[in-house]
Coordinates of C-alpha atoms and ligand atoms in Angstrom, one line a residue:
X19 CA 115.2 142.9 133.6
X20 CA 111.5 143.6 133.2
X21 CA 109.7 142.1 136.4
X22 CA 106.5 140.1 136.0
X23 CA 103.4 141.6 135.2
X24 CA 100.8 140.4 137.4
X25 CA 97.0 140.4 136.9
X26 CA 95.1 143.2 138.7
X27 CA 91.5 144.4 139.6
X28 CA 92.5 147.9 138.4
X29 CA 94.5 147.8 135.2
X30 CA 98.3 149.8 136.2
X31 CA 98.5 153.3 134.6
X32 CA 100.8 155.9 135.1
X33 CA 99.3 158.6 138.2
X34 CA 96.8 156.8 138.3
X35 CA 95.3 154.8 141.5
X36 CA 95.7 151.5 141.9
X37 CA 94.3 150.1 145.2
X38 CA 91.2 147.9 145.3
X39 CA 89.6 147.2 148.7
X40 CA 87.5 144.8 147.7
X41 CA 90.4 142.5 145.9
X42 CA 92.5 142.8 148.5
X43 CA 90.0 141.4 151.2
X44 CA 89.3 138.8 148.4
X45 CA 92.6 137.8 149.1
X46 CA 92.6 138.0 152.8
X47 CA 89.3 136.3 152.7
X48 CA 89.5 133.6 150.5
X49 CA 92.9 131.9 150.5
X50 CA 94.0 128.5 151.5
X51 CA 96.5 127.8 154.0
X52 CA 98.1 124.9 154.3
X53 CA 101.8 124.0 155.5
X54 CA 102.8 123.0 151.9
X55 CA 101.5 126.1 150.7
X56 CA 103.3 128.3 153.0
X57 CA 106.9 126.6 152.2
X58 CA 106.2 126.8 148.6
X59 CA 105.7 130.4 148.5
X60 CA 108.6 130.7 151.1
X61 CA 110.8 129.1 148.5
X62 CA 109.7 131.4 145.5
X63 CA 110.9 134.2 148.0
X64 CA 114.1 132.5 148.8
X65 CA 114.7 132.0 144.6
X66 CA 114.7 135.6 144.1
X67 CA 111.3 136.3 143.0
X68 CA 108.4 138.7 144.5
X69 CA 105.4 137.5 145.6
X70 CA 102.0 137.8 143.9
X71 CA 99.0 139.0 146.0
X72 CA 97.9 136.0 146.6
X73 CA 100.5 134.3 148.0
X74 CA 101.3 137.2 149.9
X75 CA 97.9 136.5 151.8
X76 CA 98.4 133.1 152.2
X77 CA 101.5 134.4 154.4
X78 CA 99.2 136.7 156.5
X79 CA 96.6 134.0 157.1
X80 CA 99.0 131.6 158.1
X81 CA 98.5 131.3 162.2
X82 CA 99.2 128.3 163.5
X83 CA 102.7 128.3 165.3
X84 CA 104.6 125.9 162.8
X85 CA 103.5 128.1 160.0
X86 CA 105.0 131.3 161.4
X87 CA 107.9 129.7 162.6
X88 CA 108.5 128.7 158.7
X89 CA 107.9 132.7 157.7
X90 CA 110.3 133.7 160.0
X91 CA 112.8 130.8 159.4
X92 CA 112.2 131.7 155.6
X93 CA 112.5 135.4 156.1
X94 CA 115.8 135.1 157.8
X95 CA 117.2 133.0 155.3
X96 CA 116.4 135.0 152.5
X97 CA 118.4 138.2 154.7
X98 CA 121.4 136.1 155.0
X99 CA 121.3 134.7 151.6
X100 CA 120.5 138.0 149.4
X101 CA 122.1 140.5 152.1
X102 CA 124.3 139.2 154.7
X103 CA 124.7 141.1 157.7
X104 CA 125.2 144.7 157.0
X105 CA 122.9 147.2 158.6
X106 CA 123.2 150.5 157.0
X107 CA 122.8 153.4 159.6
X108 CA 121.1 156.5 159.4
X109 CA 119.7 159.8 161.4
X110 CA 116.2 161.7 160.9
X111 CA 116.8 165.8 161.1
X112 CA 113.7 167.6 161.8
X113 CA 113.6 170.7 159.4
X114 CA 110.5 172.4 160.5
X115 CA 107.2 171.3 162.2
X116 CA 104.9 173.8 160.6
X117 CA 101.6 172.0 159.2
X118 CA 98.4 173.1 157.5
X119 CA 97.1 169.3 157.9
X120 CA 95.1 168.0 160.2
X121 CA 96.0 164.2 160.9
X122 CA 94.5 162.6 163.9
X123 CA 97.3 160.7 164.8
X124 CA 100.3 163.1 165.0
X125 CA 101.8 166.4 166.9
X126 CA 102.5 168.2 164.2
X127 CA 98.6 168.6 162.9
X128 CA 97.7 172.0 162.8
X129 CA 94.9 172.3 165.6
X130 CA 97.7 170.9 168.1
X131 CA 97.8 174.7 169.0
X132 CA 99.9 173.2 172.4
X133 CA 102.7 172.7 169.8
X134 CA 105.6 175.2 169.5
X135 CA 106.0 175.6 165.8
X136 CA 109.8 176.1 164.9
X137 CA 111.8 176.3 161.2
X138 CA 115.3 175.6 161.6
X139 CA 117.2 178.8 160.7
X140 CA 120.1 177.8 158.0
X141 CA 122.5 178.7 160.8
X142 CA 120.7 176.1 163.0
X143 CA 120.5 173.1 160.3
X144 CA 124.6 173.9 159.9
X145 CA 124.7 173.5 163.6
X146 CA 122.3 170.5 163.7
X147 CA 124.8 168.7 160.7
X148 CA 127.9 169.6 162.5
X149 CA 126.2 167.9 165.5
X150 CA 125.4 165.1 163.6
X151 CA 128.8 164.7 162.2
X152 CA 130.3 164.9 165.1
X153 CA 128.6 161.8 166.4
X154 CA 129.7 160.3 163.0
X155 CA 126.5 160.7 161.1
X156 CA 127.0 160.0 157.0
X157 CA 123.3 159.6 155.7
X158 CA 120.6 161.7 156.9
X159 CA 117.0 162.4 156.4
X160 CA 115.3 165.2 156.0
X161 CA 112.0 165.4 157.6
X162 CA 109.3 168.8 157.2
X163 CA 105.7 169.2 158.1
X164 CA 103.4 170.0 155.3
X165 CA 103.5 174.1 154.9
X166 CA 104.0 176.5 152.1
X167 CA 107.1 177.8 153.7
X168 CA 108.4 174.3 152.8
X169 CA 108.3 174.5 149.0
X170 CA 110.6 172.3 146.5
X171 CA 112.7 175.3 146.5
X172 CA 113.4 175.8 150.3
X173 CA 113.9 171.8 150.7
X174 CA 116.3 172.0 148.2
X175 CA 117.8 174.2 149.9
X176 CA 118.1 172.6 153.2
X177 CA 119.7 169.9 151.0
X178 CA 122.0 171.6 149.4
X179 CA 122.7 173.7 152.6
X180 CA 123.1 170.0 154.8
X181 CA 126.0 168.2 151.9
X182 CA 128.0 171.6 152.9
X183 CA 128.5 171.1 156.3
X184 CA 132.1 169.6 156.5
X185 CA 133.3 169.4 160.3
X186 CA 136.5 167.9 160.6
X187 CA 136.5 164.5 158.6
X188 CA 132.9 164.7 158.8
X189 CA 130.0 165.1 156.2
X190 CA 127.1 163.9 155.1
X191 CA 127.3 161.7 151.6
X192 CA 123.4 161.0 151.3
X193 CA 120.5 163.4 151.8
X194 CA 117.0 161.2 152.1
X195 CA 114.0 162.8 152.2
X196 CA 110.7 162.6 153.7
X197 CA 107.9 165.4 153.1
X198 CA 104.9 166.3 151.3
X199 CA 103.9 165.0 148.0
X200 CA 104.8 167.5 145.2
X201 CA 104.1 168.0 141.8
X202 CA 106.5 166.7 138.9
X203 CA 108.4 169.8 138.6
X204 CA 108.6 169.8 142.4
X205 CA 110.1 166.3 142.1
X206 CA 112.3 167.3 139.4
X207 CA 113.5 170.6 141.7
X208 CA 114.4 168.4 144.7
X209 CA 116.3 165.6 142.7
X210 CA 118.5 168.3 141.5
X211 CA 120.2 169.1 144.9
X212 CA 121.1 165.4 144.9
X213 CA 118.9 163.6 147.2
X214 CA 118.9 160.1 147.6
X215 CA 115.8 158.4 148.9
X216 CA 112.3 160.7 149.1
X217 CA 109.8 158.6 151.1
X218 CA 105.8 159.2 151.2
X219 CA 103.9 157.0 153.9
X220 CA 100.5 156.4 152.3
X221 CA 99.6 156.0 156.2
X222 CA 96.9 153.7 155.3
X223 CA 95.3 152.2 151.8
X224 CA 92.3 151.8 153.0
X225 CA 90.2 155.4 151.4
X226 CA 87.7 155.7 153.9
X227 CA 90.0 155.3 156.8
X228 CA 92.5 157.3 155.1
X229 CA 89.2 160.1 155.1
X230 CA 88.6 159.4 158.8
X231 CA 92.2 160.2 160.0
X232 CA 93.5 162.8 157.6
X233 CA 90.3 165.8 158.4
X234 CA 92.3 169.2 156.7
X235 CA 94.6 170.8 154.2
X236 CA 96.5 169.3 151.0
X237 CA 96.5 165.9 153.0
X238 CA 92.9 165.0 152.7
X239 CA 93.3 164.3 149.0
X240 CA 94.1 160.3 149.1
X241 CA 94.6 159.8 145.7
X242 CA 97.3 162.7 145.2
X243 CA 98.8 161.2 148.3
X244 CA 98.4 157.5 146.4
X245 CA 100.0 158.7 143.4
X246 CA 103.0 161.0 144.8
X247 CA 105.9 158.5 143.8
X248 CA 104.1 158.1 140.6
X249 CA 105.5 161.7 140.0
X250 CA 108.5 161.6 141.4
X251 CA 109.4 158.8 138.7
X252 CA 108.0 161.3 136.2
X253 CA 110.2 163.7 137.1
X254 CA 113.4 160.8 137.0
X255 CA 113.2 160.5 141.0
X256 CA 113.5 156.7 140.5
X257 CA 114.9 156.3 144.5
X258 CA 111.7 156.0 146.1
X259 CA 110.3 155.0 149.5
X260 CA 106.7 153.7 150.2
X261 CA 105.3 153.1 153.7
X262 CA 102.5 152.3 155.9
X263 CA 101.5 153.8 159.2
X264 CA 100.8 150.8 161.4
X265 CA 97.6 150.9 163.9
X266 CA 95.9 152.8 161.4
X267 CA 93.8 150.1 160.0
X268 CA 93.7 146.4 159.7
X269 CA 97.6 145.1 159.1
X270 CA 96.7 142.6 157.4
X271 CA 95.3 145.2 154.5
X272 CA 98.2 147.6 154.7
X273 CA 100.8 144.6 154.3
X274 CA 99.1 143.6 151.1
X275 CA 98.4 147.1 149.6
X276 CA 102.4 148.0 150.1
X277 CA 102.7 144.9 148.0
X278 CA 100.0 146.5 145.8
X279 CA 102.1 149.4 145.4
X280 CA 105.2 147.7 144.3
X281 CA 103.1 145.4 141.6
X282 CA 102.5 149.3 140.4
X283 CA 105.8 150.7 140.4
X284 CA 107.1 147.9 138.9
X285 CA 104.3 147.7 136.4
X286 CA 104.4 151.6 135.4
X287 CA 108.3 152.2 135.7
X288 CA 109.7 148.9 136.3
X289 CA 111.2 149.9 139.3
X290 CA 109.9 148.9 142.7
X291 CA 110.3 151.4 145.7
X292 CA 114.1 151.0 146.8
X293 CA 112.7 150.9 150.8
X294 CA 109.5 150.3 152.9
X295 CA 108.9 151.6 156.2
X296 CA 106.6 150.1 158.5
X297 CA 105.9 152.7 161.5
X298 CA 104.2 151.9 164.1
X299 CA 102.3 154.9 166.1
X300 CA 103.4 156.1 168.6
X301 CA 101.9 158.5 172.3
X302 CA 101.9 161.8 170.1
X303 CA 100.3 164.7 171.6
X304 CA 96.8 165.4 171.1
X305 CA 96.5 161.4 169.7
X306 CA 93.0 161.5 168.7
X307 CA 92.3 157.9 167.7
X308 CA 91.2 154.6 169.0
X309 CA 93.3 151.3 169.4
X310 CA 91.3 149.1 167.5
X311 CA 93.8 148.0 165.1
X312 CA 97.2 148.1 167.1
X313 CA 99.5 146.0 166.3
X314 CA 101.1 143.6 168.8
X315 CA 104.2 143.1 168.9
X316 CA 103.8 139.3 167.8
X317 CA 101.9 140.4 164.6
X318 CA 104.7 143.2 163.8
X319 CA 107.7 140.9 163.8
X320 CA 105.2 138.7 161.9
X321 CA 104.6 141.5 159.2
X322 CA 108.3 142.7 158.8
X323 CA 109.0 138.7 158.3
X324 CA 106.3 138.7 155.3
X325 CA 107.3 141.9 153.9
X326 CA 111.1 140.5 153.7
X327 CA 109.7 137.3 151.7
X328 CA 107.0 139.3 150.0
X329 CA 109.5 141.6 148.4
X330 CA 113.0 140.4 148.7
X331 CA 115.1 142.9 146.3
X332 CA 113.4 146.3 148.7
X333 CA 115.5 147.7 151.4
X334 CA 113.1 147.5 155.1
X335 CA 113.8 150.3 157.5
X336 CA 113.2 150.2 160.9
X337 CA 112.8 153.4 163.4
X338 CA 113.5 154.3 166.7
X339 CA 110.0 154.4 167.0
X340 CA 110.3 150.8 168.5
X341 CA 112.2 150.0 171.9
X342 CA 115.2 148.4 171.4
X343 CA 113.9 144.8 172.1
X344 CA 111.6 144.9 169.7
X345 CA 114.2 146.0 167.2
X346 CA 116.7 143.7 168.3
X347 CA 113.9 141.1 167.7
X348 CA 112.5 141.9 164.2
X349 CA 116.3 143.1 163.0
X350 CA 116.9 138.9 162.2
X351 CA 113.7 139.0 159.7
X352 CA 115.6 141.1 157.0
X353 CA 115.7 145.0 158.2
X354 CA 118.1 146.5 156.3
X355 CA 118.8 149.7 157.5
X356 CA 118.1 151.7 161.2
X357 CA 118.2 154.9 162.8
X358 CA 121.1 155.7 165.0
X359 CA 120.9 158.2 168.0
X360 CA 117.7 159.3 166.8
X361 CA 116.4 163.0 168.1
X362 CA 113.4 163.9 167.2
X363 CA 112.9 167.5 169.1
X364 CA 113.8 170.2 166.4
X365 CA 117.5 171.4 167.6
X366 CA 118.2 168.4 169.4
X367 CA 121.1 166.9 168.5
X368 CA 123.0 170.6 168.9
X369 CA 121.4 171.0 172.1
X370 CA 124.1 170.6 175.3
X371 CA 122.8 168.5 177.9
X372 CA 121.8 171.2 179.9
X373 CA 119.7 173.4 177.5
X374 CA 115.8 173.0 178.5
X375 CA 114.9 169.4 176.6
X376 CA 111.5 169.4 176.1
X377 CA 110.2 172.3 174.4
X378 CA 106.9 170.7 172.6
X379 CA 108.0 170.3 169.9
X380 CA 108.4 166.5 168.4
X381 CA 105.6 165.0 166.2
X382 CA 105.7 161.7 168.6
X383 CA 108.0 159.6 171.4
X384 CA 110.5 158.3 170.4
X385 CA 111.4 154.3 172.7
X386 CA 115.2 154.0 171.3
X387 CA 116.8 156.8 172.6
X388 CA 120.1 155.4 172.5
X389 CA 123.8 157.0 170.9
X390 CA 124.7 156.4 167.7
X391 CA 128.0 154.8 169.2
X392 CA 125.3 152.5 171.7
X393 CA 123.9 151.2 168.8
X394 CA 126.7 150.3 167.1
X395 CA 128.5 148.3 169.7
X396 CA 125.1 146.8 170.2
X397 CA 125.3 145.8 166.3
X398 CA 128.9 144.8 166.6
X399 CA 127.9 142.4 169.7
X400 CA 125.4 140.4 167.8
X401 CA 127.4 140.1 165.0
X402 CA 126.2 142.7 162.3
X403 CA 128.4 144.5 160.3
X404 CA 126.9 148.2 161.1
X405 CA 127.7 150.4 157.6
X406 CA 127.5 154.1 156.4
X407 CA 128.0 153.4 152.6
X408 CA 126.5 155.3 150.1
X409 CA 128.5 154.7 147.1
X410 CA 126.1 153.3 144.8
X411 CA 123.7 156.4 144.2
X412 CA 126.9 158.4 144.1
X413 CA 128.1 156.0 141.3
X414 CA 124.2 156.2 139.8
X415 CA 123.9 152.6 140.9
X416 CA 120.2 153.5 141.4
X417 CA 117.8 151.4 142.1
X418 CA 120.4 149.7 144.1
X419 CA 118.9 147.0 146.0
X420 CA 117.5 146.0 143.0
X421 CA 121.2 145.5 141.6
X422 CA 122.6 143.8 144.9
X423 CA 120.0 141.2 144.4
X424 CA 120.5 140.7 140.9
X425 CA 123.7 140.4 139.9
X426 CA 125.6 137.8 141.3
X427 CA 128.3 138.5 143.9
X428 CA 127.3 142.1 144.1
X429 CA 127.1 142.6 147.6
X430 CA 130.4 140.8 148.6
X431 CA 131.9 142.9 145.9
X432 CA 131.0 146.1 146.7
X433 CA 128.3 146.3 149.5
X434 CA 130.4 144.3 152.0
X435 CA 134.0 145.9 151.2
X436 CA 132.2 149.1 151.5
X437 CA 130.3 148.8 155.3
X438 CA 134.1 147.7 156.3
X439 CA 135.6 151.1 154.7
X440 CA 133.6 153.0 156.4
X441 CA 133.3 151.1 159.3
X442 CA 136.6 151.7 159.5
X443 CA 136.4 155.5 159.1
X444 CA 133.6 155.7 161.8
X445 CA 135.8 153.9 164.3
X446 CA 139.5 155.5 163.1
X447 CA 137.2 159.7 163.6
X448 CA 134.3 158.9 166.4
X449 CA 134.9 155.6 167.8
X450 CA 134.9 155.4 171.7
X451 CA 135.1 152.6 174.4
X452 CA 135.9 149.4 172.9
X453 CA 133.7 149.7 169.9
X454 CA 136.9 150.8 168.0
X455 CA 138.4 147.1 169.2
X456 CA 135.3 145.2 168.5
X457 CA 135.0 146.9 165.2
X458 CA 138.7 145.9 163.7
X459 CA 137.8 142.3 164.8
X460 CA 134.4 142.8 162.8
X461 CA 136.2 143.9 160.1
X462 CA 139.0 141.1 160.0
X463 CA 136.2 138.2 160.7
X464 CA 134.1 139.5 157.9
X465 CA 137.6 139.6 155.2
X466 CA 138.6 136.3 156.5
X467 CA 134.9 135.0 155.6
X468 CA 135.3 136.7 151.9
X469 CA 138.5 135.1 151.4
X470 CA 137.9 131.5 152.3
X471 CA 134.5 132.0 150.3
X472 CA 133.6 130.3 146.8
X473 CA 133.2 133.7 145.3
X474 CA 136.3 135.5 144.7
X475 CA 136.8 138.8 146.3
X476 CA 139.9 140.8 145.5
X477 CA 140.8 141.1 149.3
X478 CA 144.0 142.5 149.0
X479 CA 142.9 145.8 147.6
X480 CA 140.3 146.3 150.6
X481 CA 143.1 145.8 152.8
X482 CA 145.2 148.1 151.3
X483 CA 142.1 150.7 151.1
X484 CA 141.8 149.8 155.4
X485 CA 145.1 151.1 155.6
X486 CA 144.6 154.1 153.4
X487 CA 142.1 155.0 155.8
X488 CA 144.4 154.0 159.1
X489 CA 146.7 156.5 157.1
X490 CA 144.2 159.6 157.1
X491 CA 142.6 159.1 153.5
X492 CA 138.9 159.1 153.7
X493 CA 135.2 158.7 151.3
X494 CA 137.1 155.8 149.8
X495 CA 134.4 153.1 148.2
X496 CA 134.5 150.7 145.8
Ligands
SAM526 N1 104.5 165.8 156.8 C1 104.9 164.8 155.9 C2 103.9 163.8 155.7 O1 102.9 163.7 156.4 O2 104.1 162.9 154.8 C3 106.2 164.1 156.2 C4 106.7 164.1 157.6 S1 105.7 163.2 158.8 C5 106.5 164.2 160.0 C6 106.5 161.6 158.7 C7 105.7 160.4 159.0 O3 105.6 160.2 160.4 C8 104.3 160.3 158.6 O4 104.2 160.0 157.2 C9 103.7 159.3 159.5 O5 103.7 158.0 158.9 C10 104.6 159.3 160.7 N2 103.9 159.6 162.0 C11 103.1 160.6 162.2 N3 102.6 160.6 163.4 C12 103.1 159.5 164.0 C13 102.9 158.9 165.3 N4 102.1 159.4 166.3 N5 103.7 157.7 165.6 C14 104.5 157.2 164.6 N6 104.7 157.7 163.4 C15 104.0 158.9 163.1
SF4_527 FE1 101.6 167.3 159.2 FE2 102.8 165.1 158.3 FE3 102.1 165.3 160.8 FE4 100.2 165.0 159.0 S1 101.9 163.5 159.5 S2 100.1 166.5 160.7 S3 101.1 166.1 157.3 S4 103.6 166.6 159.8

């Protein structure tokens, strides 16, 4: 399917910038809200189709208590209707915290000089995996400072050097990425160890913020930054992830220019970025900046509502950057995928207990410190079904939220079958407490829902594949 061109101040060219301050504060400054309005667009979301700039700012202006009541009424519909309630887990590993860039904002920067700088040795990112595994870890990403020690070559390396870790029945079956911008042949040098997902934050759109926060090294350079994932398509990376750092600059801009940026993917590669992230920032050391534009809470469930509606067929990730309420919270409004006994400290998840735990050497705090297992029986209590798949890349279903929206019964086909499958391998290798109980009924409710559904599923066959698994078989995936 070719997506809809829409109309922009700068025409869309490939690696080539895109963002317009001045039309996107047109639209943030000139639109009309009215109730009518607001359900309108709410129900172009709900029928499948992305929203235009315009409509996405009639969504951000829209205040009054009714209105965002509808956005988030709207927003969770569109979750249940497109996705159902999977959540797919994952775990950030900290390769090396070595930077030659100078952003205000994080721990990392290179004039922290308080920071201990550390590269994982390839014995300690075997340990680190093992670790990881052990907790029952299948999709990790990958994250590095900005340094010439971490070149295409060495983070393919790590990559290739994670997906052989096997411990037990563990290992890890999809390698994300988040680093640098490189060049194309860069690109092209990662994708060949078989990532997944490589994400670039733009941090904010806005260029003269962007100049304000971002003072040294490769960094500085906003429209190399603006036009990373531009390369990576070049170089037939088509999994991409865009994201904004929130309390940067106004929210209100960023939400629209992450819209901006899909308009663009779409128009140059027609593809639009398989996730967004939406960070918030967090107490790092040596935070150098004012909190002008912090986001409150109220405003950030608000924006992760908007960004569901605004682009319905793009996977949301949420961090354990935000405290478990808040993520309980903004989870409803269409997150599709979380972090999972998150450590951030390089070495941490190898570390025992009694090992000396703070060593200076995270980028930021972390407020969801939680197990992997917590957050899963949390999951499990509210009635998600928590899931590890990663079967469609490794089928070359890329692009693959695209396809799960798309094509019709999709998700209760394969994305469904496949969070119970390996549901059912996280509880029959790691499962502990009464997780493993709560999961089986998890599992049973969600088949008994696919067989008295309208759309037939052949049930039978994902029993038979839950039994396989009871049996010892494992990485089985429809
Ligand atoms: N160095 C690479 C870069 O800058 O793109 C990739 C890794 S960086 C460690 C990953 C992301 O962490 C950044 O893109 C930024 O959005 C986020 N980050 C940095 N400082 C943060 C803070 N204080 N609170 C929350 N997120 C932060
Ligand atoms: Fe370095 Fe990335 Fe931190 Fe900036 S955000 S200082 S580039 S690690």
């Amino acid at each position: 399917m070719r997506f809809n061109p829409e109309k922009c101040a700068i025409p869309d060219k490939r690696m080539q910038p895109f963002i317009d301050s001045n039309e996107i504060w047109n639209y943030i400054n000139n639109t009309e809200v009215t109730d009518e309005r607001v359900q309108q667009i709410i129900n172009k979301s709900l029928n499948k189709e992305r929203l235009t700039l315009e409509e996405t700012a009639v969504l951000v202006n829209a205040n009054n208590p009714d209105q965002i009541e509808m956005i988030k009424e709207g927003a969770r519909k569109l979750k249940e209707k497109v996705y159902g309630n999977r959540i797919v887990l994952f775990a950030p590993l900290y390769i090396g915290n070595r930077c030659t860039n100078n952003c205000k904002y994080c721990g990392f920067r290179a004039s922290n000089k308080d920071a201990v700088r550390k590269t994982l040795s390839d014995e300690e990112i075997i340990k680190e995996v093992e670790a990881l595994e052990d907790n029952g870890q299948k999709r990790l990403i990958l994250v590095y400072g900005e340094h010439p020690d971490y070149s295409p070559e060495y983070i393919a390396h790590t990559v290739r050097t994670t997906y052989g870790v096997k411990k037990g029945n563990g290992e890890i079956r999809r390698v994300n990425i988040n680093a640098a911008p490189l060049d194309i042949e860069g690109f092209r040098t990662v994708k060949d160890a078989g990532i997944g997902t490589y994400q670039v934050f733009q941090e904010t759109y806005d260029r003269e913020a962007y100049s304000w926060y971002h003072l040294g090294g490769k960094k500085k350079d906003y429209d190399y930054r603006l036009t990373s994932l531009d390369r990576a398509q070049e170089a037939g990376l088509d999994d991409v992830g865009i994201g904004a750092l929130f309390g940067l600059y106004d929210w209100r801009f960023e939400v629209l220019a992450l819209v901006r940026h899909t308009v663009h993917l779409e128009a140059c590669y027609n593809v639009g970025p398989h996730t967004i992230s939406f960070p918030r920032i967090k107490d790092a050391k040596t935070l150098n900046i004012t909190n002008k534009y912090e986001v409150s809470d109220a405003d950030f469930t608000k924006l992760v509502a908007i960004l569901r509606l605004a682009v319905p067929y793009t996977g949301l990730i949420l961090t354990a950057r935000e405290e478990p309420k808040v993520r309980r919270e903004v989870m409803q409004f269409g997150v599709s995928q979380i972090d999972g006994g998150t450590k951030i400290e390089l070495g941490e998840y190898s570390k025992s207990q009694n090992e000396d735990q703070n060593l200076n050497r995270e980028q930021f705090k972390i407020a969801d410190d939680r197990s992997l297992g917590d957050v899963i029986d949390e999951l499990l209590d509210q009635k998600y079904l928590p899931s590890f798949c990663t079967a469609c890349y490794r089928l070359g279903r890329t692009g693959e939220h695209f396809m799960e929206f798309s094509v019709p019964g999709f998700i209760k086909r394969y994305c469904t079958p496949n969070a119970m499958l390996t549901l059912a391998e996280y509880i029959m290798d790691y499962a502990t407490g009464d997780v493993a109980e709560k999961g089986w009924q998890r599992i049973e409710d969600e088949l008994q829902q696919l067989e008295n559904g309208e759309f037939k599923v052949d049930t039978a066959e994902i029993r038979n594949r839950i039994e396989k698994i009871k049996q010892g078989e494992r990485d089985l995936y429809f």
